[in-house]
Amino acid sequence: MDAYKDLISMVVRREMGVLGPEKTLALLPEAGIRVDAKGEVLSYTGPGREVLDKLLRLFGERYGLWAVVACKIAVLKEAARQNLPLPDILGTK
Amino acid sequence: MADLELDQAVEIAPGVYWVGFDDEAAGLRCNPYLILDGDEAVFIEPGSVPHFPIVLRKVLSVVDPRRIKTIIVSHQDPDLCAAIPRFEEIIGPDLKIATHSRAAILIQHYGLRSPFYHVDQNGWRLTLKSGRELKFIFAPYLHFPGMFMTYDPVTKILFSGDLFGAFSYDWSLYAGEYYDEAMKAFHENYMPAREILARAMAKLDGLEINLIAPQHGSIIRDNPRRYIDILRNLDCGDYMLD
């Protein structure tokens, strides 16, 4: 895991609130993410920026625009704070 | 706790009912409420046109609509105001619409017949026939310049308008374990700035609150102070990204 772990965890927690734990946890394996029952990220496969991008794209494709918008401001803010390049899906406002 | 029958009106406190629609397709649920007080009733945030038939059925299940003397709307958006003209036809001529003067000037464009009761011109309170007094708490720019919350000292319910609302595709009437995240998502997108939000939260300090009943999302009954503190400290608003 790399510096994107906090951002990925943030998205998982946020979606557990917005979409619910069942839908959120069901989608994570497709993005190569393993979490515990509380949504805490245990591991992921690949570069964090790409994993985060894939995760957000999957949520958007599966559950619509608001699944992405619900996370967007929080992720942008935290990425800026940590000086991390944004995933492509959030590259434009 | 027994499963709630969300197809029916739900009594959330003595004489206070949730009369909303469990609209599974909506990510932003709407929550109208009714307060019954003797032979008088107050209707809070009546709702949208698509929700009208279901909300009406629930209202009729708990009160003769002619007893509704006041509709309170915290701001002018269609998800809480658009059904008012339809309710006017059923409620009758003795109705007034309580809202801020800044909202009233917009709400009139829904084609209402009832007079306005401007909360900002009436001491930020509404006295019912029984003497019961509802208090209005000004929360400007959250997310409308005339936004206010309604506090009922009898039940200690804070009807919070859009504040404490949430995006919730996984909705429940009462807030669950992850509600804080859904609430943050809504406020980050709809509220203008942390300083403005914190100022409104400070007005709730010292207020005894049993339930927070927002117009969107879920009702908060477990530790309302925790949610107040979350919003007090939440960065929100797109301006931060410029």
mmCIF file of C-alpha atoms in Angstrom:
data_model
loop_
_atom_site.group_PDB
_atom_site.id
_atom_site.type_symbol
_atom_site.label_atom_id
_atom_site.label_comp_id
_atom_site.label_asym_id
_atom_site.label_seq_id
_atom_site.Cartn_x
_atom_site.Cartn_y
_atom_site.Cartn_z
ATOM 1 C CA MET A 1 0.000 0.000 0.000
ATOM 2 C CA ASP A 2 1.104 3.554 -0.566
ATOM 3 C CA ALA A 3 0.201 7.130 0.223
ATOM 4 C CA TYR A 4 -3.275 6.711 -1.267
ATOM 5 C CA LYS A 5 -4.432 4.389 1.483
ATOM 6 C CA ASP A 6 -6.070 7.216 3.435
ATOM 7 C CA LEU A 7 -7.897 8.475 0.363
ATOM 8 C CA ILE A 8 -9.140 5.006 -0.530
ATOM 9 C CA SER A 9 -10.271 4.473 3.067
ATOM 10 C CA MET A 10 -12.045 7.807 2.965
ATOM 11 C CA VAL A 11 -13.979 6.795 -0.164
ATOM 12 C CA VAL A 12 -14.913 3.418 1.297
ATOM 13 C CA ARG A 13 -16.227 5.000 4.508
ATOM 14 C CA ARG A 14 -18.107 7.657 2.589
ATOM 15 C CA GLU A 15 -19.811 5.101 0.345
ATOM 16 C CA MET A 16 -20.746 2.998 3.350
ATOM 17 C CA GLY A 17 -22.786 6.001 4.462
ATOM 18 C CA VAL A 18 -24.227 6.944 1.099
ATOM 19 C CA LEU A 19 -24.714 3.570 -0.626
ATOM 20 C CA GLY A 20 -24.664 1.410 2.467
ATOM 21 C CA PRO A 21 -22.165 -1.232 3.618
ATOM 22 C CA GLU A 22 -23.602 -4.052 1.523
ATOM 23 C CA LYS A 23 -23.238 -2.358 -1.868
ATOM 24 C CA THR A 24 -19.928 -0.805 -0.933
ATOM 25 C CA LEU A 25 -18.248 -3.951 0.337
ATOM 26 C CA ALA A 26 -19.547 -6.001 -2.594
ATOM 27 C CA LEU A 27 -17.799 -3.774 -5.123
ATOM 28 C CA LEU A 28 -14.367 -3.537 -3.505
ATOM 29 C CA PRO A 29 -12.904 -6.850 -4.757
ATOM 30 C CA GLU A 30 -13.398 -5.663 -8.351
ATOM 31 C CA ALA A 31 -11.107 -2.745 -7.562
ATOM 32 C CA GLY A 32 -8.582 -5.084 -5.920
ATOM 33 C CA ILE A 33 -9.245 -3.761 -2.430
ATOM 34 C CA ARG A 34 -9.520 -5.806 0.767
ATOM 35 C CA VAL A 35 -11.130 -4.286 3.836
ATOM 36 C CA ASP A 36 -12.277 -5.427 7.244
ATOM 37 C CA ALA A 37 -15.932 -5.448 8.292
ATOM 38 C CA LYS A 38 -15.746 -1.788 9.285
ATOM 39 C CA GLY A 39 -14.404 -0.786 5.885
ATOM 40 C CA GLU A 40 -10.838 -0.263 7.065
ATOM 41 C CA VAL A 41 -8.508 -0.907 4.115
ATOM 42 C CA LEU A 42 -6.248 -3.908 4.675
ATOM 43 C CA SER A 43 -4.578 -4.077 1.286
ATOM 44 C CA TYR A 44 -4.936 -3.246 -2.398
ATOM 45 C CA THR A 45 -3.311 -4.405 -5.566
ATOM 46 C CA GLY A 46 -1.471 -1.917 -7.765
ATOM 47 C CA PRO A 47 -0.550 1.769 -7.546
ATOM 48 C CA GLY A 48 -2.869 3.633 -5.196
ATOM 49 C CA ARG A 49 -3.724 6.372 -7.651
ATOM 50 C CA GLU A 50 -4.919 3.814 -10.209
ATOM 51 C CA VAL A 51 -6.793 1.813 -7.600
ATOM 52 C CA LEU A 52 -8.572 4.952 -6.390
ATOM 53 C CA ASP A 53 -9.420 5.918 -9.955
ATOM 54 C CA LYS A 54 -10.824 2.463 -10.681
ATOM 55 C CA LEU A 55 -12.781 2.442 -7.439
ATOM 56 C CA LEU A 56 -14.465 5.765 -8.167
ATOM 57 C CA ARG A 57 -15.187 4.757 -11.767
ATOM 58 C CA LEU A 58 -16.788 1.519 -10.616
ATOM 59 C CA PHE A 59 -18.979 3.319 -8.105
ATOM 60 C CA GLY A 60 -19.990 5.812 -10.791
ATOM 61 C CA GLU A 61 -20.755 3.144 -13.393
ATOM 62 C CA ARG A 62 -22.674 0.985 -10.962
ATOM 63 C CA TYR A 63 -24.529 3.581 -8.901
ATOM 64 C CA GLY A 64 -24.451 6.814 -10.858
ATOM 65 C CA LEU A 65 -22.956 10.263 -10.739
ATOM 66 C CA TRP A 66 -23.803 10.986 -7.114
ATOM 67 C CA ALA A 67 -21.762 8.051 -5.897
ATOM 68 C CA VAL A 68 -18.723 9.974 -7.195
ATOM 69 C CA VAL A 69 -19.894 13.467 -6.289
ATOM 70 C CA ALA A 70 -20.508 12.364 -2.705
ATOM 71 C CA CYS A 71 -16.767 11.757 -2.297
ATOM 72 C CA LYS A 72 -15.353 14.380 -4.585
ATOM 73 C CA ILE A 73 -14.844 17.406 -2.349
ATOM 74 C CA ALA A 74 -13.451 15.367 0.531
ATOM 75 C CA VAL A 75 -10.993 13.541 -1.731
ATOM 76 C CA LEU A 76 -9.890 16.682 -3.565
ATOM 77 C CA LYS A 77 -9.297 18.456 -0.290
ATOM 78 C CA GLU A 78 -7.305 15.627 1.267
ATOM 79 C CA ALA A 79 -5.291 15.019 -1.905
ATOM 80 C CA ALA A 80 -4.344 18.678 -1.946
ATOM 81 C CA ARG A 81 -3.380 18.540 1.729
ATOM 82 C CA GLN A 82 -1.091 15.568 1.098
ATOM 83 C CA ASN A 83 0.095 16.966 -2.215
ATOM 84 C CA LEU A 84 -0.984 13.814 -4.061
ATOM 85 C CA PRO A 85 -1.786 13.811 -7.793
ATOM 86 C CA LEU A 86 -5.483 13.272 -8.383
ATOM 87 C CA PRO A 87 -6.926 10.167 -9.988
ATOM 88 C CA ASP A 88 -7.930 10.890 -13.580
ATOM 89 C CA ILE A 89 -11.665 10.751 -12.839
ATOM 90 C CA LEU A 90 -11.293 13.749 -10.490
ATOM 91 C CA GLY A 91 -8.809 15.579 -12.655
ATOM 92 C CA THR A 92 -11.367 18.119 -13.814
ATOM 93 C CA LYS A 93 -13.851 19.986 -11.656
ATOM 94 C CA MET B 1 -37.201 -2.263 18.257
ATOM 95 C CA ALA B 2 -40.062 -3.421 16.052
ATOM 96 C CA ASP B 3 -39.697 -2.772 12.350
ATOM 97 C CA LEU B 4 -41.214 0.538 11.370
ATOM 98 C CA GLU B 5 -44.031 0.525 8.870
ATOM 99 C CA LEU B 6 -42.735 3.186 6.551
ATOM 100 C CA ASP B 7 -45.829 2.943 4.402
ATOM 101 C CA GLN B 8 -47.662 4.566 7.321
ATOM 102 C CA ALA B 9 -47.204 7.810 9.222
ATOM 103 C CA VAL B 10 -44.664 7.218 11.996
ATOM 104 C CA GLU B 11 -45.043 8.908 15.395
ATOM 105 C CA ILE B 12 -41.513 10.078 16.240
ATOM 106 C CA ALA B 13 -42.499 11.800 19.502
ATOM 107 C CA PRO B 14 -45.852 12.261 21.239
ATOM 108 C CA GLY B 15 -48.060 14.072 18.739
ATOM 109 C CA VAL B 16 -45.304 14.476 16.138
ATOM 110 C CA TYR B 17 -45.428 12.407 12.957
ATOM 111 C CA TRP B 18 -43.121 11.697 10.043
ATOM 112 C CA VAL B 19 -45.374 11.663 6.979
ATOM 113 C CA GLY B 20 -42.733 11.220 4.290
ATOM 114 C CA PHE B 21 -42.294 8.905 1.360
ATOM 115 C CA ASP B 22 -39.771 6.071 1.377
ATOM 116 C CA ASP B 23 -38.807 6.813 -2.229
ATOM 117 C CA GLU B 24 -36.275 4.109 -2.976
ATOM 118 C CA ALA B 25 -35.235 5.691 -6.265
ATOM 119 C CA ALA B 26 -34.266 8.982 -4.665
ATOM 120 C CA GLY B 27 -30.803 9.566 -3.275
ATOM 121 C CA LEU B 28 -32.153 12.565 -1.463
ATOM 122 C CA ARG B 29 -35.132 11.546 0.674
ATOM 123 C CA CYS B 30 -37.614 14.211 1.783
ATOM 124 C CA ASN B 31 -39.125 14.310 5.246
ATOM 125 C CA PRO B 32 -42.370 16.181 5.934
ATOM 126 C CA TYR B 33 -43.537 16.287 9.558
ATOM 127 C CA LEU B 34 -46.808 17.020 11.342
ATOM 128 C CA ILE B 35 -47.182 18.425 14.853
ATOM 129 C CA LEU B 36 -50.575 17.865 16.452
ATOM 130 C CA ASP B 37 -51.449 20.212 19.283
ATOM 131 C CA GLY B 38 -55.012 19.924 20.579
ATOM 132 C CA ASP B 39 -57.301 20.760 17.709
ATOM 133 C CA GLU B 40 -54.539 22.527 15.812
ATOM 134 C CA ALA B 41 -51.857 21.060 13.560
ATOM 135 C CA VAL B 42 -48.646 22.390 12.062
ATOM 136 C CA PHE B 43 -47.259 20.921 8.865
ATOM 137 C CA ILE B 44 -43.486 21.219 8.366
ATOM 138 C CA GLU B 45 -41.835 21.000 4.902
ATOM 139 C CA PRO B 46 -44.818 19.446 3.014
ATOM 140 C CA GLY B 47 -42.809 18.168 0.072
ATOM 141 C CA SER B 48 -42.745 17.831 -3.676
ATOM 142 C CA VAL B 49 -45.408 17.238 -6.310
ATOM 143 C CA PRO B 50 -44.395 13.608 -7.039
ATOM 144 C CA HIS B 51 -44.557 12.801 -3.330
ATOM 145 C CA PHE B 52 -47.889 14.565 -2.789
ATOM 146 C CA PRO B 53 -50.275 11.573 -3.074
ATOM 147 C CA ILE B 54 -48.375 9.513 -0.525
ATOM 148 C CA VAL B 55 -47.767 12.374 1.875
ATOM 149 C CA LEU B 56 -51.432 13.345 1.641
ATOM 150 C CA ARG B 57 -52.532 9.800 2.448
ATOM 151 C CA LYS B 58 -50.362 9.805 5.542
ATOM 152 C CA VAL B 59 -51.551 13.250 6.626
ATOM 153 C CA LEU B 60 -55.168 12.120 6.284
ATOM 154 C CA SER B 61 -54.386 9.060 8.392
ATOM 155 C CA VAL B 62 -53.499 11.187 11.421
ATOM 156 C CA VAL B 63 -55.383 14.470 11.150
ATOM 157 C CA ASP B 64 -58.353 16.202 9.575
ATOM 158 C CA PRO B 65 -56.448 18.541 7.232
ATOM 159 C CA ARG B 66 -58.743 21.434 8.144
ATOM 160 C CA ARG B 67 -56.971 21.433 11.526
ATOM 161 C CA ILE B 68 -53.705 22.431 9.858
ATOM 162 C CA LYS B 69 -53.379 26.146 10.490
ATOM 163 C CA THR B 70 -49.719 26.655 9.611
ATOM 164 C CA ILE B 71 -47.283 25.254 7.084
ATOM 165 C CA ILE B 72 -43.647 25.929 7.976
ATOM 166 C CA VAL B 73 -41.083 25.907 5.176
ATOM 167 C CA SER B 74 -37.440 26.565 5.948
ATOM 168 C CA HIS B 75 -36.675 27.808 2.447
ATOM 169 C CA GLN B 76 -38.133 27.898 -1.045
ATOM 170 C CA ASP B 77 -36.919 24.743 -2.784
ATOM 171 C CA PRO B 78 -39.426 22.631 -4.766
ATOM 172 C CA ASP B 79 -38.701 19.458 -2.816
ATOM 173 C CA LEU B 80 -40.412 20.993 0.214
ATOM 174 C CA CYS B 81 -42.669 23.698 -1.268
ATOM 175 C CA ALA B 82 -44.026 22.529 -4.620
ATOM 176 C CA ALA B 83 -46.914 20.578 -3.117
ATOM 177 C CA ILE B 84 -48.180 23.520 -1.034
ATOM 178 C CA PRO B 85 -50.730 24.719 -3.636
ATOM 179 C CA ARG B 86 -52.234 21.218 -3.728
ATOM 180 C CA PHE B 87 -52.408 21.043 0.056
ATOM 181 C CA GLU B 88 -54.044 24.490 0.111
ATOM 182 C CA GLU B 89 -56.980 23.077 -1.838
ATOM 183 C CA ILE B 90 -57.511 20.438 0.842
ATOM 184 C CA ILE B 91 -56.658 22.380 3.979
ATOM 185 C CA GLY B 92 -58.908 25.351 3.360
ATOM 186 C CA PRO B 93 -58.832 29.094 3.921
ATOM 187 C CA ASP B 94 -57.450 29.398 7.467
ATOM 188 C CA LEU B 95 -53.922 28.421 6.518
ATOM 189 C CA LYS B 96 -50.813 30.570 6.748
ATOM 190 C CA ILE B 97 -47.321 29.882 5.452
ATOM 191 C CA ALA B 98 -44.550 30.520 7.967
ATOM 192 C CA THR B 99 -41.209 31.288 6.404
ATOM 193 C CA HIS B 100 -38.523 33.961 6.189
ATOM 194 C CA SER B 101 -39.364 37.067 4.169
ATOM 195 C CA ARG B 102 -36.411 36.276 1.892
ATOM 196 C CA ALA B 103 -38.002 32.942 1.044
ATOM 197 C CA ALA B 104 -41.578 34.236 0.819
ATOM 198 C CA ILE B 105 -40.745 36.499 -2.085
ATOM 199 C CA LEU B 106 -39.724 33.391 -4.031
ATOM 200 C CA ILE B 107 -42.322 30.971 -2.680
ATOM 201 C CA GLN B 108 -45.144 33.187 -3.963
ATOM 202 C CA HIS B 109 -44.158 32.031 -7.451
ATOM 203 C CA TYR B 110 -45.584 28.599 -6.702
ATOM 204 C CA GLY B 111 -48.962 30.356 -6.952
ATOM 205 C CA LEU B 112 -49.999 30.185 -3.306
ATOM 206 C CA ARG B 113 -53.229 31.682 -2.001
ATOM 207 C CA SER B 114 -52.456 31.654 1.713
ATOM 208 C CA PRO B 115 -50.946 34.622 3.541
ATOM 209 C CA PHE B 116 -47.371 34.514 4.730
ATOM 210 C CA TYR B 117 -46.287 34.630 8.357
ATOM 211 C CA HIS B 118 -42.794 36.092 8.160
ATOM 212 C CA VAL B 119 -40.806 34.486 10.960
ATOM 213 C CA ASP B 120 -38.215 37.279 10.889
ATOM 214 C CA GLN B 121 -40.942 39.894 11.415
ATOM 215 C CA ASN B 122 -42.670 38.017 14.252
ATOM 216 C CA GLY B 123 -40.012 37.606 16.896
ATOM 217 C CA TRP B 124 -38.706 34.314 15.483
ATOM 218 C CA ARG B 125 -41.532 32.401 17.106
ATOM 219 C CA LEU B 126 -44.997 31.056 16.411
ATOM 220 C CA THR B 127 -47.535 30.726 19.202
ATOM 221 C CA LEU B 128 -50.186 28.076 18.748
ATOM 222 C CA LYS B 129 -53.733 28.417 20.050
ATOM 223 C CA SER B 130 -52.858 26.346 23.122
ATOM 224 C CA GLY B 131 -50.009 28.678 24.014
ATOM 225 C CA ARG B 132 -47.362 26.243 22.801
ATOM 226 C CA GLU B 133 -44.559 28.168 21.202
ATOM 227 C CA LEU B 134 -42.349 27.052 18.337
ATOM 228 C CA LYS B 135 -39.022 28.847 18.131
ATOM 229 C CA PHE B 136 -37.204 29.657 14.920
ATOM 230 C CA ILE B 137 -33.420 29.649 14.767
ATOM 231 C CA PHE B 138 -31.932 31.697 11.949
ATOM 232 C CA ALA B 139 -29.278 29.821 9.952
ATOM 233 C CA PRO B 140 -28.520 32.176 7.077
ATOM 234 C CA TYR B 141 -26.868 30.884 3.889
ATOM 235 C CA LEU B 142 -27.343 27.231 4.878
ATOM 236 C CA HIS B 143 -28.061 26.869 2.042
ATOM 237 C CA PHE B 144 -30.370 29.859 1.457
ATOM 238 C CA PRO B 145 -30.015 33.387 2.878
ATOM 239 C CA GLY B 146 -33.317 33.079 4.720
ATOM 240 C CA MET B 147 -32.910 29.532 6.017
ATOM 241 C CA PHE B 148 -34.039 28.806 9.577
ATOM 242 C CA MET B 149 -34.584 25.808 11.837
ATOM 243 C CA THR B 150 -37.669 25.188 14.005
ATOM 244 C CA TYR B 151 -37.368 24.087 17.623
ATOM 245 C CA ASP B 152 -40.253 22.614 19.582
ATOM 246 C CA PRO B 153 -39.529 23.017 23.309
ATOM 247 C CA VAL B 154 -42.293 20.554 24.220
ATOM 248 C CA THR B 155 -40.839 17.530 22.435
ATOM 249 C CA LYS B 156 -37.322 19.002 22.192
ATOM 250 C CA ILE B 157 -37.233 18.245 18.490
ATOM 251 C CA LEU B 158 -35.114 20.382 16.218
ATOM 252 C CA PHE B 159 -36.660 20.475 12.750
ATOM 253 C CA SER B 160 -33.462 21.383 11.002
ATOM 254 C CA GLY B 161 -34.421 21.966 7.372
ATOM 255 C CA ASP B 162 -31.550 21.015 5.081
ATOM 256 C CA LEU B 163 -29.064 21.082 7.948
ATOM 257 C CA PHE B 164 -28.183 17.575 9.158
ATOM 258 C CA GLY B 165 -29.545 16.193 5.889
ATOM 259 C CA ALA B 166 -27.776 13.480 3.933
ATOM 260 C CA PHE B 167 -27.452 11.686 0.639
ATOM 261 C CA SER B 168 -28.782 8.259 1.382
ATOM 262 C CA TYR B 169 -29.426 5.565 -1.175
ATOM 263 C CA ASP B 170 -29.299 3.191 1.785
ATOM 264 C CA TRP B 171 -31.935 5.051 3.756
ATOM 265 C CA SER B 172 -33.478 4.373 7.134
ATOM 266 C CA LEU B 173 -35.860 6.614 9.057
ATOM 267 C CA TYR B 174 -33.443 6.839 11.954
ATOM 268 C CA ALA B 175 -29.760 7.520 11.425
ATOM 269 C CA GLY B 176 -27.531 4.464 11.473
ATOM 270 C CA GLU B 177 -23.860 3.740 12.044
ATOM 271 C CA TYR B 178 -22.539 5.467 8.909
ATOM 272 C CA TYR B 179 -24.941 8.411 8.787
ATOM 273 C CA ASP B 180 -22.184 10.894 9.584
ATOM 274 C CA GLU B 181 -20.509 10.107 6.248
ATOM 275 C CA ALA B 182 -23.728 10.549 4.270
ATOM 276 C CA MET B 183 -24.346 13.794 6.142
ATOM 277 C CA LYS B 184 -20.868 15.111 5.402
ATOM 278 C CA ALA B 185 -21.303 14.353 1.692
ATOM 279 C CA PHE B 186 -24.494 16.410 1.568
ATOM 280 C CA HIS B 187 -23.064 19.377 3.458
ATOM 281 C CA GLU B 188 -19.822 19.445 1.485
ATOM 282 C CA ASN B 189 -21.878 19.826 -1.668
ATOM 283 C CA TYR B 190 -24.689 22.124 -0.522
ATOM 284 C CA MET B 191 -23.402 24.319 2.290
ATOM 285 C CA PRO B 192 -21.225 27.318 1.573
ATOM 286 C CA ALA B 193 -18.460 27.440 4.175
ATOM 287 C CA ARG B 194 -17.264 26.034 7.468
ATOM 288 C CA GLU B 195 -17.428 29.404 9.231
ATOM 289 C CA ILE B 196 -21.090 29.856 8.334
ATOM 290 C CA LEU B 197 -21.937 26.314 9.366
ATOM 291 C CA ALA B 198 -20.076 26.666 12.673
ATOM 292 C CA ARG B 199 -21.954 29.870 13.448
ATOM 293 C CA ALA B 200 -25.282 28.075 13.097
ATOM 294 C CA MET B 201 -24.101 25.136 15.202
ATOM 295 C CA ALA B 202 -23.095 27.545 17.969
ATOM 296 C CA LYS B 203 -26.732 28.651 18.167
ATOM 297 C CA LEU B 204 -27.633 25.110 19.190
ATOM 298 C CA ASP B 205 -25.313 25.125 22.187
ATOM 299 C CA GLY B 206 -27.359 25.098 25.360
ATOM 300 C CA LEU B 207 -30.467 23.885 23.581
ATOM 301 C CA GLU B 208 -31.859 20.611 24.903
ATOM 302 C CA ILE B 209 -32.339 18.421 21.838
ATOM 303 C CA ASN B 210 -33.876 14.942 21.893
ATOM 304 C CA LEU B 211 -34.208 14.504 18.140
ATOM 305 C CA ILE B 212 -32.892 16.247 15.073
ATOM 306 C CA ALA B 213 -35.447 15.923 12.294
ATOM 307 C CA PRO B 214 -33.954 17.077 8.996
ATOM 308 C CA GLN B 215 -35.811 17.606 5.753
ATOM 309 C CA HIS B 216 -33.475 15.193 3.962
ATOM 310 C CA GLY B 217 -31.799 12.030 5.179
ATOM 311 C CA SER B 218 -32.593 10.373 8.500
ATOM 312 C CA ILE B 219 -33.778 11.435 11.942
ATOM 313 C CA ILE B 220 -30.972 11.663 14.488
ATOM 314 C CA ARG B 221 -31.908 10.338 17.927
ATOM 315 C CA ASP B 222 -28.663 8.871 19.264
ATOM 316 C CA ASN B 223 -26.325 11.513 20.624
ATOM 317 C CA PRO B 224 -27.429 14.552 18.574
ATOM 318 C CA ARG B 225 -24.500 16.527 20.027
ATOM 319 C CA ARG B 226 -22.039 14.314 18.159
ATOM 320 C CA TYR B 227 -23.592 15.336 14.840
ATOM 321 C CA ILE B 228 -23.652 18.987 15.827
ATOM 322 C CA ASP B 229 -19.925 18.775 16.538
ATOM 323 C CA ILE B 230 -19.258 17.058 13.207
ATOM 324 C CA LEU B 231 -20.928 19.900 11.341
ATOM 325 C CA ARG B 232 -19.260 22.500 13.534
ATOM 326 C CA ASN B 233 -15.902 21.280 12.265
ATOM 327 C CA LEU B 234 -16.729 20.318 8.689
ATOM 328 C CA ASP B 235 -14.998 21.980 5.774
ATOM 329 C CA CYS B 236 -17.548 22.504 3.075
ATOM 330 C CA GLY B 237 -18.100 24.396 -0.131
ATOM 331 C CA ASP B 238 -16.592 24.243 -3.595
ATOM 332 C CA TYR B 239 -14.796 27.548 -3.047
ATOM 333 C CA MET B 240 -12.060 25.613 -1.236
ATOM 334 C CA LEU B 241 -11.058 23.974 -4.489
ATOM 335 C CA ASP B 242 -10.331 27.171 -6.435
#
